[in-house]
Amino acid sequence: MEIAWLLFVPACFALNLAPGPNNLLSLHNAARQGLRVACLAAGGRLLAFAGMIALAASGLALVLQASASLFLAIKLLGAAYLFWLALQLWRASSVALDGQGSAPRRPTWALCRQEFWVAAGNPKAILIFTAFLPQFINPQQPVTPQFAALGLAFLLLEWLAVLLYALAGLQLGRLLAAPRARHLFNRGCAALLGSAGLGLLLSRRPA
C-alpha cells in the first residue's frame, strides 16, 4: 500500500493542477474577490467531487459510463452552463478596484454554487474517479476503507490546488487596478471558459 501511495499522490496532484474551468474560477474569484472568498467558494467544487467519489465507490458511476444518453445529457447541460458563465464574464463590469484592492463583492454562497455546478456538469470528472482511483485499490483488502482514504486524499490535494490557483489569482489581481486591465482579464477568462465549454461539448464518452 505504501508503494501505491507513492504513485498515487504525484499522479493525483497532477490531475488536480490541470487547467480547467474550476481552477479558472478560483483564479478569477481570487483576482476579483480575494484569497479567502476563492478558497471558500471552492467548497462547492469539493462537495460535487465528494458526491462523485461516493458514486464511484458504490458502482453507480458504471451506469453513467454505460449510458451514452445520460453522458450526453450531462455533457450538454455542463457545456451550456460554461457558455452562460462565459457570457456573464464577457459582459461583466470592468470598474476599477476600490482602495482595499477588491472588486464589488458577490455573495460567497453564489460563487460556491457556481463552483458546484461547473464541477457537477462535467461527466468526465466522475469517470476519472471510476478509472483512476481503482488503480490504487488492493483487491486483497477491504475496498471501502481504501476508496474512502483515496477519495479524502484527492479532496485534500484538490484544495491545495485551489489554494495555489487562488494565490496566483491574488497576485494577478494586484495588476488589474485599471478598468481596461480588468476588462481584458474578464474577456480573457470568458474566452477560456467558452473554450472549456466547447471542449466539453466535443468530448466523447470513453469506450
Short mmCIF file of C-alpha atoms in Angstrom, two decimals:
data_model
loop_
_atom_site.label_atom_id
_atom_site.label_comp_id
_atom_site.label_asym_id
_atom_site.label_seq_id
_atom_site.Cartn_x
_atom_site.Cartn_y
_atom_site.Cartn_z
CA MET A 1 0.00 0.00 0.00
CA GLU A 2 2.91 2.36 0.69
CA ILE A 3 4.08 1.95 -2.92
CA ALA A 4 0.55 2.68 -4.12
CA TRP A 5 0.50 5.94 -2.16
CA LEU A 6 3.90 6.95 -3.56
CA LEU A 7 2.43 6.56 -7.04
CA PHE A 8 -0.99 7.98 -6.22
CA VAL A 9 -0.03 11.33 -4.67
CA PRO A 10 2.01 12.79 -7.57
CA ALA A 11 -0.35 11.39 -10.21
CA CYS A 12 -3.38 12.72 -8.36
CA PHE A 13 -1.85 16.15 -7.76
CA ALA A 14 -1.05 16.41 -11.47
CA LEU A 15 -4.77 15.89 -12.16
CA ASN A 16 -5.68 18.47 -9.52
CA LEU A 17 -3.35 21.07 -11.03
CA ALA A 18 -4.50 20.55 -14.62
CA PRO A 19 -6.01 23.76 -16.03
CA GLY A 20 -9.76 23.50 -16.20
CA PRO A 21 -12.92 25.56 -15.70
CA ASN A 22 -12.98 25.13 -11.90
CA ASN A 23 -9.34 26.14 -11.49
CA LEU A 24 -10.01 29.10 -13.78
CA LEU A 25 -12.87 30.11 -11.48
CA SER A 26 -10.52 30.00 -8.47
CA LEU A 27 -8.07 32.21 -10.34
CA HIS A 28 -10.79 34.66 -11.32
CA ASN A 29 -12.50 34.70 -7.92
CA ALA A 30 -9.23 35.37 -6.11
CA ALA A 31 -8.33 38.19 -8.51
CA ARG A 32 -11.70 39.87 -8.02
CA GLN A 33 -12.82 38.82 -4.53
CA GLY A 34 -9.70 37.82 -2.62
CA LEU A 35 -7.98 34.67 -1.40
CA ARG A 36 -10.40 33.80 1.40
CA VAL A 37 -13.51 34.04 -0.79
CA ALA A 38 -11.92 31.99 -3.58
CA CYS A 39 -10.97 29.20 -1.16
CA LEU A 40 -14.41 29.18 0.48
CA ALA A 41 -16.16 29.18 -2.90
CA ALA A 42 -14.17 26.08 -3.89
CA GLY A 43 -16.12 24.22 -1.21
CA GLY A 44 -18.84 23.82 -3.84
CA ARG A 45 -16.41 22.02 -6.11
CA LEU A 46 -15.23 19.75 -3.29
CA LEU A 47 -18.83 18.90 -2.43
CA ALA A 48 -19.53 17.91 -6.04
CA PHE A 49 -16.36 15.81 -6.20
CA ALA A 50 -17.16 14.14 -2.87
CA GLY A 51 -20.53 13.09 -4.30
CA MET A 52 -18.85 11.75 -7.43
CA ILE A 53 -16.36 9.76 -5.36
CA ALA A 54 -19.25 8.27 -3.37
CA LEU A 55 -20.98 7.32 -6.62
CA ALA A 56 -17.82 5.75 -7.98
CA ALA A 57 -17.31 3.80 -4.75
CA SER A 58 -20.86 2.47 -4.88
CA GLY A 59 -20.53 1.44 -8.50
CA LEU A 60 -23.25 3.80 -9.74
CA ALA A 61 -20.74 5.57 -11.95
CA LEU A 62 -20.76 2.48 -14.16
CA VAL A 63 -24.31 3.46 -15.16
CA LEU A 64 -23.01 6.77 -16.48
CA GLN A 65 -20.15 5.03 -18.23
CA ALA A 66 -22.54 2.60 -19.92
CA SER A 67 -25.28 5.08 -20.82
CA ALA A 68 -24.49 7.20 -23.86
CA SER A 69 -27.72 9.21 -23.49
CA LEU A 70 -27.06 10.07 -19.84
CA PHE A 71 -23.49 11.08 -20.62
CA LEU A 72 -24.73 13.27 -23.49
CA ALA A 73 -27.40 14.94 -21.34
CA ILE A 74 -24.94 15.86 -18.58
CA LYS A 75 -22.38 16.98 -21.14
CA LEU A 76 -24.86 19.30 -22.88
CA LEU A 77 -26.02 20.81 -19.60
CA GLY A 78 -22.44 21.31 -18.43
CA ALA A 79 -21.37 22.91 -21.70
CA ALA A 80 -24.42 25.20 -21.70
CA TYR A 81 -23.60 26.34 -18.16
CA LEU A 82 -19.99 27.10 -19.11
CA PHE A 83 -21.18 29.12 -22.11
CA TRP A 84 -23.56 31.03 -19.83
CA LEU A 85 -20.73 31.79 -17.38
CA ALA A 86 -18.52 32.90 -20.28
CA LEU A 87 -21.25 35.30 -21.43
CA GLN A 88 -21.62 36.72 -17.92
CA LEU A 89 -17.87 37.33 -17.67
CA TRP A 90 -17.74 38.83 -21.16
CA ARG A 91 -20.42 41.33 -20.14
CA ALA A 92 -19.08 41.86 -16.61
CA SER A 93 -18.35 45.32 -15.31
CA SER A 94 -14.74 46.45 -15.61
CA VAL A 95 -14.88 49.00 -12.80
CA ALA A 96 -11.60 49.79 -11.10
CA LEU A 97 -10.69 48.20 -7.80
CA ASP A 98 -11.53 50.07 -4.65
CA GLY A 99 -8.99 51.30 -2.12
CA GLN A 100 -8.87 47.92 -0.41
CA GLY A 101 -7.83 46.17 -3.62
CA SER A 102 -11.06 44.24 -4.09
CA ALA A 103 -13.85 44.27 -6.63
CA PRO A 104 -17.53 44.74 -5.75
CA ARG A 105 -18.46 41.74 -3.64
CA ARG A 106 -20.57 38.82 -4.72
CA PRO A 107 -22.09 36.53 -2.08
CA THR A 108 -19.73 33.67 -1.27
CA TRP A 109 -22.60 31.18 -1.45
CA ALA A 110 -23.29 32.26 -5.04
CA LEU A 111 -19.66 31.63 -6.02
CA CYS A 112 -19.76 28.31 -4.14
CA ARG A 113 -22.89 27.29 -6.05
CA GLN A 114 -21.16 28.30 -9.29
CA GLU A 115 -18.17 26.07 -8.50
CA PHE A 116 -20.51 23.19 -7.65
CA TRP A 117 -22.42 23.30 -10.93
CA VAL A 118 -19.28 23.66 -13.04
CA ALA A 119 -17.85 20.53 -11.42
CA ALA A 120 -21.15 18.62 -11.48
CA GLY A 121 -21.73 19.50 -15.12
CA ASN A 122 -18.63 17.63 -16.29
CA PRO A 123 -19.46 13.92 -16.67
CA LYS A 124 -15.82 13.09 -17.40
CA ALA A 125 -14.94 14.02 -13.81
CA ILE A 126 -16.85 11.08 -12.36
CA LEU A 127 -15.34 8.81 -14.98
CA ILE A 128 -11.90 9.91 -13.77
CA PHE A 129 -12.82 8.67 -10.32
CA THR A 130 -14.12 5.44 -11.82
CA ALA A 131 -10.99 4.80 -13.87
CA PHE A 132 -8.29 6.45 -11.76
CA LEU A 133 -8.91 5.65 -8.10
CA PRO A 134 -9.46 1.88 -8.51
CA GLN A 135 -5.95 1.53 -9.94
CA PHE A 136 -4.62 2.10 -6.42
CA ILE A 137 -7.00 -0.29 -4.68
CA ASN A 138 -5.66 -3.57 -3.32
CA PRO A 139 -8.42 -6.14 -4.02
CA GLN A 140 -6.98 -8.41 -1.32
CA GLN A 141 -8.01 -5.87 1.34
CA PRO A 142 -11.37 -4.24 2.20
CA VAL A 143 -12.21 -1.93 -0.68
CA THR A 144 -14.43 0.66 1.02
CA PRO A 145 -11.83 1.99 3.52
CA GLN A 146 -9.25 2.20 0.75
CA PHE A 147 -11.64 4.09 -1.54
CA ALA A 148 -12.53 6.45 1.30
CA ALA A 149 -8.86 7.14 2.06
CA LEU A 150 -8.00 7.75 -1.59
CA GLY A 151 -11.06 9.96 -2.04
CA LEU A 152 -10.18 12.04 1.01
CA ALA A 153 -6.61 12.41 -0.23
CA PHE A 154 -7.92 13.54 -3.63
CA LEU A 155 -10.08 16.21 -1.99
CA LEU A 156 -7.20 17.47 0.17
CA LEU A 157 -4.91 17.69 -2.87
CA GLU A 158 -7.70 19.41 -4.80
CA TRP A 159 -7.98 22.03 -2.07
CA LEU A 160 -4.21 22.54 -2.21
CA ALA A 161 -4.51 23.11 -5.96
CA VAL A 162 -7.31 25.61 -5.27
CA LEU A 163 -5.00 27.45 -2.88
CA LEU A 164 -2.21 27.62 -5.45
CA TYR A 165 -4.51 28.91 -8.18
CA ALA A 166 -6.08 31.40 -5.77
CA LEU A 167 -2.64 32.68 -4.74
CA ALA A 168 -1.79 33.13 -8.40
CA GLY A 169 -5.09 34.96 -8.88
CA LEU A 170 -4.39 37.17 -5.88
CA GLN A 171 -1.07 38.24 -7.36
CA LEU A 172 -2.73 38.79 -10.71
CA GLY A 173 -5.47 40.86 -9.10
CA ARG A 174 -2.92 43.43 -7.94
CA LEU A 175 -2.05 44.07 -11.57
CA LEU A 176 -5.67 44.70 -12.51
CA ALA A 177 -6.34 48.03 -10.85
CA ALA A 178 -7.11 49.84 -14.13
CA PRO A 179 -10.57 49.35 -15.70
CA ARG A 180 -9.04 48.41 -19.07
CA ALA A 181 -6.87 45.72 -17.46
CA ARG A 182 -9.93 44.30 -15.67
CA HIS A 183 -11.89 44.44 -18.91
CA LEU A 184 -9.24 42.42 -20.73
CA PHE A 185 -8.98 39.98 -17.81
CA ASN A 186 -12.74 39.37 -17.82
CA ARG A 187 -12.76 38.89 -21.58
CA GLY A 188 -9.78 36.50 -21.38
CA CYS A 189 -11.46 34.41 -18.67
CA ALA A 190 -14.68 34.41 -20.69
CA ALA A 191 -12.82 33.14 -23.75
CA LEU A 192 -11.17 30.36 -21.75
CA LEU A 193 -14.45 29.28 -20.15
CA GLY A 194 -16.10 29.31 -23.57
CA SER A 195 -13.25 27.17 -24.91
CA ALA A 196 -13.72 24.76 -21.99
CA GLY A 197 -17.42 24.56 -22.81
CA LEU A 198 -16.64 23.85 -26.45
CA GLY A 199 -14.11 21.20 -25.45
CA LEU A 200 -16.69 19.55 -23.21
CA LEU A 201 -19.27 19.72 -25.99
CA LEU A 202 -16.91 18.00 -28.42
CA SER A 203 -15.71 15.37 -25.95
CA ARG A 204 -16.68 11.76 -26.43
CA ARG A 205 -17.72 9.16 -23.90
CA PRO A 206 -14.76 6.89 -23.12
CA ALA A 207 -15.11 3.44 -24.61
#
